mmCIF file with all atom_site columns, C-alpha atoms in Angstrom:
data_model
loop_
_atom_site.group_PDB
_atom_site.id
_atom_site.type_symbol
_atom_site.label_atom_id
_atom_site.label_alt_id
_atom_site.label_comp_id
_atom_site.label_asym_id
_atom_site.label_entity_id
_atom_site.label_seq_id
_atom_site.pdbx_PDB_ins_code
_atom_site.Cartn_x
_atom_site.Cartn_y
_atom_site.Cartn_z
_atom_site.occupancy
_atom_site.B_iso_or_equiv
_atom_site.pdbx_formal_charge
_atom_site.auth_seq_id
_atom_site.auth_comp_id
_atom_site.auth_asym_id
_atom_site.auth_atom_id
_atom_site.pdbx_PDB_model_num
ATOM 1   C CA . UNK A 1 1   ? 0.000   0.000   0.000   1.00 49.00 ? 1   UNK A CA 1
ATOM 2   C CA . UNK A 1 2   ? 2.870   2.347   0.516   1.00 47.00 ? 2   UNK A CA 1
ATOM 3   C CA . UNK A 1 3   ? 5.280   3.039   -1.644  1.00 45.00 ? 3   UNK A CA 1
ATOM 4   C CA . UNK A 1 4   ? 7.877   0.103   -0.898  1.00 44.00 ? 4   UNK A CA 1
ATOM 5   C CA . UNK A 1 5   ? 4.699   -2.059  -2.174  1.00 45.00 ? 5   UNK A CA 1
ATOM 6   C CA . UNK A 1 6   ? 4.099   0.401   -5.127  1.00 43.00 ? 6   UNK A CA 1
ATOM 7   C CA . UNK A 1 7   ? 7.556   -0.789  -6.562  1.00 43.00 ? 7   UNK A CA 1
ATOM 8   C CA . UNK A 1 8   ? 7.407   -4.242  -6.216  1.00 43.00 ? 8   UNK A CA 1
ATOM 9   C CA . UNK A 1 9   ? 5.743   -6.136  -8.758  1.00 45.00 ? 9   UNK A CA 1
ATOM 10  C CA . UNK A 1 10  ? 1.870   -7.190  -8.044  1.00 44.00 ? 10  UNK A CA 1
ATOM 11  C CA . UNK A 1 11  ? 2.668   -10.370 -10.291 1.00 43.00 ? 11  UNK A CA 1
ATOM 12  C CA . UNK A 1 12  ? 5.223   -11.217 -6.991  1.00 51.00 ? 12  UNK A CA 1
ATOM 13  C CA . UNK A 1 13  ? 3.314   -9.158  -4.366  1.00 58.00 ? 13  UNK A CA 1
ATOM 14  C CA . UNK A 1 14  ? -0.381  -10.342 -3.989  1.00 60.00 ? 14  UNK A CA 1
ATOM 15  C CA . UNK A 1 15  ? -3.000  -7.022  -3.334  1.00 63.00 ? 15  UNK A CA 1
ATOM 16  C CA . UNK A 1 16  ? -4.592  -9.158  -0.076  1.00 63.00 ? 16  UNK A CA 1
ATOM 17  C CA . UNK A 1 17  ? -0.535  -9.193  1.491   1.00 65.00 ? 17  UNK A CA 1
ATOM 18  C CA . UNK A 1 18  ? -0.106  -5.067  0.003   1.00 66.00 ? 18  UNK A CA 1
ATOM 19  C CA . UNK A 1 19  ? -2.764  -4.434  1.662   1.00 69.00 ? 19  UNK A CA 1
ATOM 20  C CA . UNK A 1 20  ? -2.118  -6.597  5.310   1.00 64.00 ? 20  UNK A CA 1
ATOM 21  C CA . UNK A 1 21  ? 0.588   -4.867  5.655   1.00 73.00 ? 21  UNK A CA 1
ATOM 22  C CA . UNK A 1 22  ? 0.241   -1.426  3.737   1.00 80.00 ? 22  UNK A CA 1
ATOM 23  C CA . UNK A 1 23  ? -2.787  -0.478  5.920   1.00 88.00 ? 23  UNK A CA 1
ATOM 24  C CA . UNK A 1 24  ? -1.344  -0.765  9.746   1.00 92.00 ? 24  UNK A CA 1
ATOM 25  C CA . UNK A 1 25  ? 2.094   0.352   8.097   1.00 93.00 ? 25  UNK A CA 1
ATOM 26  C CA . UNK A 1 26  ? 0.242   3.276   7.218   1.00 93.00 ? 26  UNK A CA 1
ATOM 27  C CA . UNK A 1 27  ? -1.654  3.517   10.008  1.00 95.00 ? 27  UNK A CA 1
ATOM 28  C CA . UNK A 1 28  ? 1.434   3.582   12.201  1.00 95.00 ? 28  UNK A CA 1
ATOM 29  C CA . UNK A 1 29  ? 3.964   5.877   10.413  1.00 94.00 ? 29  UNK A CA 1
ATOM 30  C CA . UNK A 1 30  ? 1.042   8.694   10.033  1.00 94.00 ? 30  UNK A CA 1
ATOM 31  C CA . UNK A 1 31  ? 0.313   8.486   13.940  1.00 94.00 ? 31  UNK A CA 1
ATOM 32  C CA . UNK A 1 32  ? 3.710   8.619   14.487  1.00 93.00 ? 32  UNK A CA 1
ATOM 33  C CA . UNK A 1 33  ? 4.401   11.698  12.029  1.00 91.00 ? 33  UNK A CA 1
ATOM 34  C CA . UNK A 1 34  ? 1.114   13.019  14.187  1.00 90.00 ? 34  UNK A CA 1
ATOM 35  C CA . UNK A 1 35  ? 3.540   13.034  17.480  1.00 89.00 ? 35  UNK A CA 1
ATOM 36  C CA . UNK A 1 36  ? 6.698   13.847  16.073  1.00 85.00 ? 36  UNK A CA 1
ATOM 37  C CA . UNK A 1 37  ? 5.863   16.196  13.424  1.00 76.00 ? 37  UNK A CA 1
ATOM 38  C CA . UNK A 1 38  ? 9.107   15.391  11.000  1.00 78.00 ? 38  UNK A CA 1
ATOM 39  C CA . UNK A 1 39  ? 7.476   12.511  9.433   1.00 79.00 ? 39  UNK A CA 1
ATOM 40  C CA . UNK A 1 40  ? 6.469   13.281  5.538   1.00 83.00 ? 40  UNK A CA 1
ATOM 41  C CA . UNK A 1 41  ? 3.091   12.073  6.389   1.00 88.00 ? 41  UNK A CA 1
ATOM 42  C CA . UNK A 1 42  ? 1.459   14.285  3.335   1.00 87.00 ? 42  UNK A CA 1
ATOM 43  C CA . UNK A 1 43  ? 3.454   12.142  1.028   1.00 86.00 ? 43  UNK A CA 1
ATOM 44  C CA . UNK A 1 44  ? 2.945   8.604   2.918   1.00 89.00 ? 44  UNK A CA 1
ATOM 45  C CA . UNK A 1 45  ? -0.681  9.004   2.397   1.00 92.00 ? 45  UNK A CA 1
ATOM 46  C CA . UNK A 1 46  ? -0.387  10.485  -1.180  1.00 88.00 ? 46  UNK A CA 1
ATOM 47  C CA . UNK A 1 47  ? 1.836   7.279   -2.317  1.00 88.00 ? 47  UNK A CA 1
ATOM 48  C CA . UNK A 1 48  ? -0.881  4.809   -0.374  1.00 89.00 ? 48  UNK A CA 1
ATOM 49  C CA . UNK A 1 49  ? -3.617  6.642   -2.756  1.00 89.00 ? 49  UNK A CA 1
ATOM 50  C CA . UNK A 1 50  ? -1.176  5.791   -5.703  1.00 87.00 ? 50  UNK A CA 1
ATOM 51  C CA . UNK A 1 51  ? -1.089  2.396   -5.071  1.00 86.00 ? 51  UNK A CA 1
ATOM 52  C CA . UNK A 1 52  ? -4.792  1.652   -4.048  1.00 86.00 ? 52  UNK A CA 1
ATOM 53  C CA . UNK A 1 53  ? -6.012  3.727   -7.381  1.00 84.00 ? 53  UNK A CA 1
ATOM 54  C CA . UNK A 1 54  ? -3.935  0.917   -9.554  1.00 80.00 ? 54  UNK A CA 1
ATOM 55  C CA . UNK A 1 55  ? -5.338  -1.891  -7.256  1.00 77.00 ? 55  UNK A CA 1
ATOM 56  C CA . UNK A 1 56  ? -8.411  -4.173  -8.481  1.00 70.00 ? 56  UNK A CA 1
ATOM 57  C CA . UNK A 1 57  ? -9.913  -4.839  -5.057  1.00 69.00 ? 57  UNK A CA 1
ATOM 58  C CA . UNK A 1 58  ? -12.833 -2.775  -3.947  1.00 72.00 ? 58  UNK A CA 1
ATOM 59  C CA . UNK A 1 59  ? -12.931 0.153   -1.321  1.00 85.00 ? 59  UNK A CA 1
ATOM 60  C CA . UNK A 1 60  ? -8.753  0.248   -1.336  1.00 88.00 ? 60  UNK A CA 1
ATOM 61  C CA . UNK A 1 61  ? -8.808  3.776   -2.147  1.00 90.00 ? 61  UNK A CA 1
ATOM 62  C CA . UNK A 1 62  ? -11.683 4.220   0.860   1.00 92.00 ? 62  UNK A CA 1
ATOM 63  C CA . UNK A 1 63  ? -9.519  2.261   3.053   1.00 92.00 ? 63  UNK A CA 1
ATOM 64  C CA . UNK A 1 64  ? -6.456  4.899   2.730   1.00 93.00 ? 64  UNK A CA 1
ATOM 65  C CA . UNK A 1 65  ? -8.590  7.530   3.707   1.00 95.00 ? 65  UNK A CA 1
ATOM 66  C CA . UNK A 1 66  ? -10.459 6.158   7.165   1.00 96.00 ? 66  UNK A CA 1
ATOM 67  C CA . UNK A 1 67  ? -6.103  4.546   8.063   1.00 96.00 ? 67  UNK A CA 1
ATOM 68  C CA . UNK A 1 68  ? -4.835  8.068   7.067   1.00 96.00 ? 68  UNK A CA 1
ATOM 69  C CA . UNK A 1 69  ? -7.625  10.545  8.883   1.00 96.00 ? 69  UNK A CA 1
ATOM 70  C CA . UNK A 1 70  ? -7.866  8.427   11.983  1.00 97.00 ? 70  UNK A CA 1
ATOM 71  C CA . UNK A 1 71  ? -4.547  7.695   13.013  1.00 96.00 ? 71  UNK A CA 1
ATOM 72  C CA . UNK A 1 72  ? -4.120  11.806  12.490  1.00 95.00 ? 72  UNK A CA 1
ATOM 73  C CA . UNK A 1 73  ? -6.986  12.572  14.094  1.00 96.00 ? 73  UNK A CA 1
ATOM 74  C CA . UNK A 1 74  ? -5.526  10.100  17.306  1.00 97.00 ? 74  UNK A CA 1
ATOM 75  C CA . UNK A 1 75  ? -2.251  11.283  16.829  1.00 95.00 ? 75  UNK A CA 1
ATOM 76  C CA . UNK A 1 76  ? -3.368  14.759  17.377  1.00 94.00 ? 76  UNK A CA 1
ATOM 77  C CA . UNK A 1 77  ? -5.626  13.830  20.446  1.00 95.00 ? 77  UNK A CA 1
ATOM 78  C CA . UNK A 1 78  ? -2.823  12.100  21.899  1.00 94.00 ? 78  UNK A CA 1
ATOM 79  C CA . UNK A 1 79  ? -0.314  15.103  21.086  1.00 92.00 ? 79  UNK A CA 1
ATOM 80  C CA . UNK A 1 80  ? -2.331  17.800  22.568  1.00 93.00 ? 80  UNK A CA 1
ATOM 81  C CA . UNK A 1 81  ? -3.337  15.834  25.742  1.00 93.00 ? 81  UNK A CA 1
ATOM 82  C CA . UNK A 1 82  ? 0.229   15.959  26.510  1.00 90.00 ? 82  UNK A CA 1
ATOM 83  C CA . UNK A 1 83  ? 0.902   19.229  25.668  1.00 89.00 ? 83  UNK A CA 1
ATOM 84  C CA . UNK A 1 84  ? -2.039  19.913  28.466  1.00 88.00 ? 84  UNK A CA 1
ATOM 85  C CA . UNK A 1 85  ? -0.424  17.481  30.614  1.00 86.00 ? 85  UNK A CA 1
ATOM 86  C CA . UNK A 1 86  ? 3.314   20.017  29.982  1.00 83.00 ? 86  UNK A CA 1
ATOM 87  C CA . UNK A 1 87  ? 0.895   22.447  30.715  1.00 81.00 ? 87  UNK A CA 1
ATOM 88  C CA . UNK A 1 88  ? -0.141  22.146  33.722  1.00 71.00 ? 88  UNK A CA 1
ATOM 89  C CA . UNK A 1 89  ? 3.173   21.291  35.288  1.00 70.00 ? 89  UNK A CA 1
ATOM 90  C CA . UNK A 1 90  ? 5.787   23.052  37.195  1.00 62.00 ? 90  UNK A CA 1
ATOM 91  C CA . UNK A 1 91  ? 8.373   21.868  34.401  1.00 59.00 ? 91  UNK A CA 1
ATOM 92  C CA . UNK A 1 92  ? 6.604   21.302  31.669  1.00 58.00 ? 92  UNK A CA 1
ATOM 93  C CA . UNK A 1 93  ? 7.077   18.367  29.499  1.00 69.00 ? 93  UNK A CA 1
ATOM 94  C CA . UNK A 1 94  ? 9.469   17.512  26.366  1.00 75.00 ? 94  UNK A CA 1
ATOM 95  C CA . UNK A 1 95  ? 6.133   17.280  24.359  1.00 74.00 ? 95  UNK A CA 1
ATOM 96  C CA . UNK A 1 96  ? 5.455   20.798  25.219  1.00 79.00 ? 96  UNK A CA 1
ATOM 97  C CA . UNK A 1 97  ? 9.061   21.999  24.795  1.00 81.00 ? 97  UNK A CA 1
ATOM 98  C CA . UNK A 1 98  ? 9.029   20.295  21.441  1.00 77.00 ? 98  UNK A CA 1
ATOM 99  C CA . UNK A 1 99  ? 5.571   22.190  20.400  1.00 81.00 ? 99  UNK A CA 1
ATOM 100 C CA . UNK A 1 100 ? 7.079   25.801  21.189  1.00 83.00 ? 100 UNK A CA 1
ATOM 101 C CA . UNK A 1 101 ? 10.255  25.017  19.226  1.00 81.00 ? 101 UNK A CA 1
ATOM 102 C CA . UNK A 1 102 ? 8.107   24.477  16.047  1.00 79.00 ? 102 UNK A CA 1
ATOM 103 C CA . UNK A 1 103 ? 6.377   27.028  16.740  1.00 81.00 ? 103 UNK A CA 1
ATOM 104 C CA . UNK A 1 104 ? 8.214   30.929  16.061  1.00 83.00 ? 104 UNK A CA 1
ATOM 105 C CA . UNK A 1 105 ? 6.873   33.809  17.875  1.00 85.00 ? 105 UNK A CA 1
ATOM 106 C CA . UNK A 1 106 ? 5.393   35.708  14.791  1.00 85.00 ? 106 UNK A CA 1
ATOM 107 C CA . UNK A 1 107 ? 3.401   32.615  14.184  1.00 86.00 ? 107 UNK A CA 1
ATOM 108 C CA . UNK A 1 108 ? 2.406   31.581  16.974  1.00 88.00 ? 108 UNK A CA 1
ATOM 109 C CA . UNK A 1 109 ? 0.965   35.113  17.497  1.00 89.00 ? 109 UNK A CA 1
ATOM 110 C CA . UNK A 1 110 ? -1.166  35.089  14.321  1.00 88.00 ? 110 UNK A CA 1
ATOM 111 C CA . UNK A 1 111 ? -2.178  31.753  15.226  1.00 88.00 ? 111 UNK A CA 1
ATOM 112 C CA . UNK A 1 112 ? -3.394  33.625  18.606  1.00 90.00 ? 112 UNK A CA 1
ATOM 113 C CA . UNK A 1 113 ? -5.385  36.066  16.725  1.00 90.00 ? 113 UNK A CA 1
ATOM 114 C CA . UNK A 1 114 ? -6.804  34.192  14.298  1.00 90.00 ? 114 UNK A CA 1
ATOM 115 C CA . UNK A 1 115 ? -8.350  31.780  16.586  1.00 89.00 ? 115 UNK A CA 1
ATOM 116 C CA . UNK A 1 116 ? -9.519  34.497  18.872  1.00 87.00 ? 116 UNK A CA 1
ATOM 117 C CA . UNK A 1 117 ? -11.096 35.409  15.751  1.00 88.00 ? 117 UNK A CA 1
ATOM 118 C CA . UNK A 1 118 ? -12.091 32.718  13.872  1.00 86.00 ? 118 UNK A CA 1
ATOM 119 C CA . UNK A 1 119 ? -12.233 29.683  16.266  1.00 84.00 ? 119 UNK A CA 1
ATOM 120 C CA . UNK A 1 120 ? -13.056 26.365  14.949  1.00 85.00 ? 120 UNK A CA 1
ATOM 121 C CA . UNK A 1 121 ? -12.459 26.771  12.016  1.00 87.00 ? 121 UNK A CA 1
ATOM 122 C CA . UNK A 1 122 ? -8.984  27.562  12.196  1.00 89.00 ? 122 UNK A CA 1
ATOM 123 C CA . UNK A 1 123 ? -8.104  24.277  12.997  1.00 87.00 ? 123 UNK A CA 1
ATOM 124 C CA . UNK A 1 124 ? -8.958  22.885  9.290   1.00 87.00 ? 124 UNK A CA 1
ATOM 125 C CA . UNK A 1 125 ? -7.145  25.575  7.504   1.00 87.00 ? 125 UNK A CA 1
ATOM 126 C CA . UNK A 1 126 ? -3.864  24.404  10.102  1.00 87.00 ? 126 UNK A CA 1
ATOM 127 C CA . UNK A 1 127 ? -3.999  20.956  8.924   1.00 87.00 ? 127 UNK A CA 1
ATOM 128 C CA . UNK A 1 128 ? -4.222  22.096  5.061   1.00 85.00 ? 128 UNK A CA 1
ATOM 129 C CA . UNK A 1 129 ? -1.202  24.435  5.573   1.00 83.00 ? 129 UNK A CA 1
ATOM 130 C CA . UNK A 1 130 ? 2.318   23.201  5.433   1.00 77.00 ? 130 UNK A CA 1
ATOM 131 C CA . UNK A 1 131 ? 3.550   23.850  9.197   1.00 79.00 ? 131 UNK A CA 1
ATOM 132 C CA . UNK A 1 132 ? 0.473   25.405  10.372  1.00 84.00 ? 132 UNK A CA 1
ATOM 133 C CA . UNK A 1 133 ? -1.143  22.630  12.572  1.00 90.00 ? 133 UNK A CA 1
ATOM 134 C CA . UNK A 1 134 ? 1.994   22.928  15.210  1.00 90.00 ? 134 UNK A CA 1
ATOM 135 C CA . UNK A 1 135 ? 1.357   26.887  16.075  1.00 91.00 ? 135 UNK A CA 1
ATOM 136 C CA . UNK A 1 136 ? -2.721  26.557  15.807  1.00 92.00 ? 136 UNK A CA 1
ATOM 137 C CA . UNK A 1 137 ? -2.171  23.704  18.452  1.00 92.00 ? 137 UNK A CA 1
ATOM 138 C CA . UNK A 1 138 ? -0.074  25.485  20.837  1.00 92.00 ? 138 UNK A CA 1
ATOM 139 C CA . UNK A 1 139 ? -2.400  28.699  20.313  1.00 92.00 ? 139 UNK A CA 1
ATOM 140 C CA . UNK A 1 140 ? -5.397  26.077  21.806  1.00 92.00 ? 140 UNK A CA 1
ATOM 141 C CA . UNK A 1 141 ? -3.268  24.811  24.427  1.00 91.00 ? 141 UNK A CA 1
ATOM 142 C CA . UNK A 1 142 ? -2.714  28.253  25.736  1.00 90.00 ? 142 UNK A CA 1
ATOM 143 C CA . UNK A 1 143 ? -6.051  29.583  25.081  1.00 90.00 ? 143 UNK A CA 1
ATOM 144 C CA . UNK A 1 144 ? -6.498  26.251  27.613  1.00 90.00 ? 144 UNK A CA 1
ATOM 145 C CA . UNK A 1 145 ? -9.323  24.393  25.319  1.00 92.00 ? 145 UNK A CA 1
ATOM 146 C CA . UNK A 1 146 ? -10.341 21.206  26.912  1.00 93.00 ? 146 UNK A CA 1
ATOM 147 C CA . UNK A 1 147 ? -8.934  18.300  24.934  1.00 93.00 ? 147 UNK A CA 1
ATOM 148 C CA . UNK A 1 148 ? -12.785 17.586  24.185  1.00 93.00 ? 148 UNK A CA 1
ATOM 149 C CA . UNK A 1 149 ? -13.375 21.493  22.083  1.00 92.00 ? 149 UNK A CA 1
ATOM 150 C CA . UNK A 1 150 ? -10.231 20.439  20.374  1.00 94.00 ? 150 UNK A CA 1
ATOM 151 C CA . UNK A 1 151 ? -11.195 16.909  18.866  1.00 94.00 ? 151 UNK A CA 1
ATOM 152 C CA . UNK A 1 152 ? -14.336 18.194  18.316  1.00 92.00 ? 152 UNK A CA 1
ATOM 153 C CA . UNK A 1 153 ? -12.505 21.037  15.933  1.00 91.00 ? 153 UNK A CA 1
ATOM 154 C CA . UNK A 1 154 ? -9.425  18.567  14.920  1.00 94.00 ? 154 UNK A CA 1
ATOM 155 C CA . UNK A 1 155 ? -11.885 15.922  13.500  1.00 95.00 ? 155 UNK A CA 1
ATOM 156 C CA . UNK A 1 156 ? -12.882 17.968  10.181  1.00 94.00 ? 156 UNK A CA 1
ATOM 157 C CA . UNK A 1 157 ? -9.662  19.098  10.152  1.00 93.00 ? 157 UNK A CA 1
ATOM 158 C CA . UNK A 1 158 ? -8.012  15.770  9.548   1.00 95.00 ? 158 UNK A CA 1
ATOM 159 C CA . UNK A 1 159 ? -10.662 14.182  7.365   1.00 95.00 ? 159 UNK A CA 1
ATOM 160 C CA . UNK A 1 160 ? -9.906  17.288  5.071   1.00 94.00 ? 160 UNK A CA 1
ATOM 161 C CA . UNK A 1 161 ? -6.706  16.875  4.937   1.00 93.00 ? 161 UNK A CA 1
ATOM 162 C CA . UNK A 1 162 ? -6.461  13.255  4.038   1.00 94.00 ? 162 UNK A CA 1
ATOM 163 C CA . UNK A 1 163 ? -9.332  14.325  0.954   1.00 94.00 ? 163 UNK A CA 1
ATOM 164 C CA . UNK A 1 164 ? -6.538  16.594  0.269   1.00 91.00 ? 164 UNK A CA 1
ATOM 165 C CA . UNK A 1 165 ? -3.774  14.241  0.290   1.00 91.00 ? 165 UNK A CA 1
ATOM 166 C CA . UNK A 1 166 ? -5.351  11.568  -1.536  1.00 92.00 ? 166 UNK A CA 1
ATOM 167 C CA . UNK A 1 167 ? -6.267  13.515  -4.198  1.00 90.00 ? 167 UNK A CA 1
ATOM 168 C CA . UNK A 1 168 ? -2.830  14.643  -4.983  1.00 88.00 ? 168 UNK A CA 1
ATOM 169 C CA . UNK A 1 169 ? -2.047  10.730  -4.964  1.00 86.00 ? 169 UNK A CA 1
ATOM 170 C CA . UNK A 1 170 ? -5.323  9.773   -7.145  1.00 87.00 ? 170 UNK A CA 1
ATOM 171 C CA . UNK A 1 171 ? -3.305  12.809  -9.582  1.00 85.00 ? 171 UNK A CA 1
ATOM 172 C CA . UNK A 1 172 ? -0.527  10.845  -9.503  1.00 80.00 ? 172 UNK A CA 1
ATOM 173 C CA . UNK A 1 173 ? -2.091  7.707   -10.431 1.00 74.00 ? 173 UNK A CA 1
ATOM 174 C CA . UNK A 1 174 ? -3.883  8.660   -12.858 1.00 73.00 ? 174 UNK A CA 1
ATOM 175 C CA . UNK A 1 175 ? -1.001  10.083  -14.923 1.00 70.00 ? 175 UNK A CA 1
ATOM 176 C CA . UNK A 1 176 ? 1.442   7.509   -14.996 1.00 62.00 ? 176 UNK A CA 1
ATOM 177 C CA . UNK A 1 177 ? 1.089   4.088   -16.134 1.00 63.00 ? 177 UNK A CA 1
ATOM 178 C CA . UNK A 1 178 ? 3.239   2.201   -13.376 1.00 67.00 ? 178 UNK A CA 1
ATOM 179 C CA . UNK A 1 179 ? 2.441   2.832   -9.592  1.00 65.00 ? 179 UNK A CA 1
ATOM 180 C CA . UNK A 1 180 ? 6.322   3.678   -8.600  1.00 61.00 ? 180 UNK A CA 1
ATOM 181 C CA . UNK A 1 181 ? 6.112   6.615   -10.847 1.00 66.00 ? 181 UNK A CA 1
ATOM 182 C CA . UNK A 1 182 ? 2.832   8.023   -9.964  1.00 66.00 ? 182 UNK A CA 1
ATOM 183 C CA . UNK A 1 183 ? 4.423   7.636   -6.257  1.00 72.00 ? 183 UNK A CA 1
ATOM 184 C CA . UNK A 1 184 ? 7.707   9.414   -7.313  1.00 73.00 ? 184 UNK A CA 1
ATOM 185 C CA . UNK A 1 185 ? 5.270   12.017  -8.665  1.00 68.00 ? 185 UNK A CA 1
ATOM 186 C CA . UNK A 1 186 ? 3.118   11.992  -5.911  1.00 67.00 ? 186 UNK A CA 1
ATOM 187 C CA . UNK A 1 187 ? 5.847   12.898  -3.288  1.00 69.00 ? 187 UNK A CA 1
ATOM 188 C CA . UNK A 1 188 ? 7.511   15.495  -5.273  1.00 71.00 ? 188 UNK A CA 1
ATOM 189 C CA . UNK A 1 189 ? 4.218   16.923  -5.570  1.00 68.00 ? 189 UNK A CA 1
ATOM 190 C CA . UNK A 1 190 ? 3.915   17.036  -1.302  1.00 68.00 ? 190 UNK A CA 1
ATOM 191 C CA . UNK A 1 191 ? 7.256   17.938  -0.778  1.00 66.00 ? 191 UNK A CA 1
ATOM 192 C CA . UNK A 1 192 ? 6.914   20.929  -2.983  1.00 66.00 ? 192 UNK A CA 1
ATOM 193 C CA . UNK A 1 193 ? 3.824   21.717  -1.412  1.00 63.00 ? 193 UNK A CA 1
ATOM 194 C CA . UNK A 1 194 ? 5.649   21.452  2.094   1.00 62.00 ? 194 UNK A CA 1
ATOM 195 C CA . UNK A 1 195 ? 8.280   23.994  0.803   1.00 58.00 ? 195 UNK A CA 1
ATOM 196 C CA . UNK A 1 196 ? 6.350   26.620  -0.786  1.00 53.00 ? 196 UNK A CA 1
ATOM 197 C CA . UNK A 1 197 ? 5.804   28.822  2.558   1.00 55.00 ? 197 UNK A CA 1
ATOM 198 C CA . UNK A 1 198 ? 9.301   28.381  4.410   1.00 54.00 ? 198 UNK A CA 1
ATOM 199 C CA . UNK A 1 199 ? 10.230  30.200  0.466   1.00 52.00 ? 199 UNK A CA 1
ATOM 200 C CA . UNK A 1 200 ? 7.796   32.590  0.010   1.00 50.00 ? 200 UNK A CA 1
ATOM 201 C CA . UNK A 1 201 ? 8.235   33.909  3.927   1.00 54.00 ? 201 UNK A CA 1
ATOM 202 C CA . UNK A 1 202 ? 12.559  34.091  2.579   1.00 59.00 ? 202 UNK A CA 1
ATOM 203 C CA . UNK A 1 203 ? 11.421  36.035  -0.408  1.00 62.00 ? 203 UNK A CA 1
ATOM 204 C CA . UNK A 1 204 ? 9.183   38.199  1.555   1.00 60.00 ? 204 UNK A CA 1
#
């Protein structure tokens, strides 16, 4: 389901064992991109949408989206619950260390404002923009939003991004015969996604 399956043959590589252990692989690497935010998870769940759009069994493509959105959507729930926990003690926590070093003071400031201003709704743009789901997060946690106002808020937020996501991978599939190249083409497409703001903000 992921792109080490994408360039292996299916003649060698049955879909039923791609997909055993494409969908907890997936599962897995996108929670853990959720709680250490380095992981490429954009591109992970762009290449599994390569892969199921070139596979013959049923609901694969469906599949990628309910792996990808709910291990973000726990992955978030589990992040921010220990950012309260850093919180709310004397020393604070690595988690919450880890959250304010992602997050500069310019943007953490418009994050501030715009959820003062905008709420909710704030929370799906974050998870659409490149590096914008770290400062809206630490804007909640000091705002001090019970974990329960943020899932409720975080739960759009990640089933839009993995529609997002997954359409950039469906692109990629759909334009390239073979899956490894519609995954090549897929992550390119993420990663230059990913580094369109950290340019334009140099430029600017």
């Amino acid at each position: 389901m992921l792109a080490a399956s994408a360039v292996t043959p299916a003649s060698i590589v049955p879909e039923s064992t791609q997909q055993a252990v494409g969908y907890p692989t997936l599962f897995l690497l996108v929670l853990a991109g959720a709680l250490v935010p380095v992981i490429p998870t954009g591109a992970l769940v762009s290449s599994a949408a390569v892969v199921a759009f070139h596979q013959t069994a049923p609901f694969s493509l469906l599949m990628v989206f309910l792996t990808a959105s709910l291990a973000a959507f726990l992955g978030d729930a589990a992040l921010y619950w220990l950012g309260r926990r850093g919180m709310g003690s004397k020393n604070g926590s690595r988690w919450l260390e880890a959250l304010r070093s992602r997050a500069p003071e310019d943007r953490l400031a418009q994050a501030q404002e715009k959820l003062a201003a905008h709420g909710v709704a704030v929370l799906v743009l974050s998870r659409l923009v490149p590096a914008g789901r770290i400062p809206v997060m630490l804007a909640c946690l000091m705002a001090k939003w019970p974990l329960r106002r943020f899932s409720r808020g975080n739960l759009p937020a990640c089933l839009a991004w993995a529609v997002t996501y997954q359409l950039i991978g469906i692109l990629g599939g759909s334009l390239f015969a073979e899956p490894w190249e519609g995954v090549l083409a897929a992550i390119g497409l993420t990663l230059l996604i990913s580094a369109v703001p950290a340019v334009w903000r140099r430029v600017r």
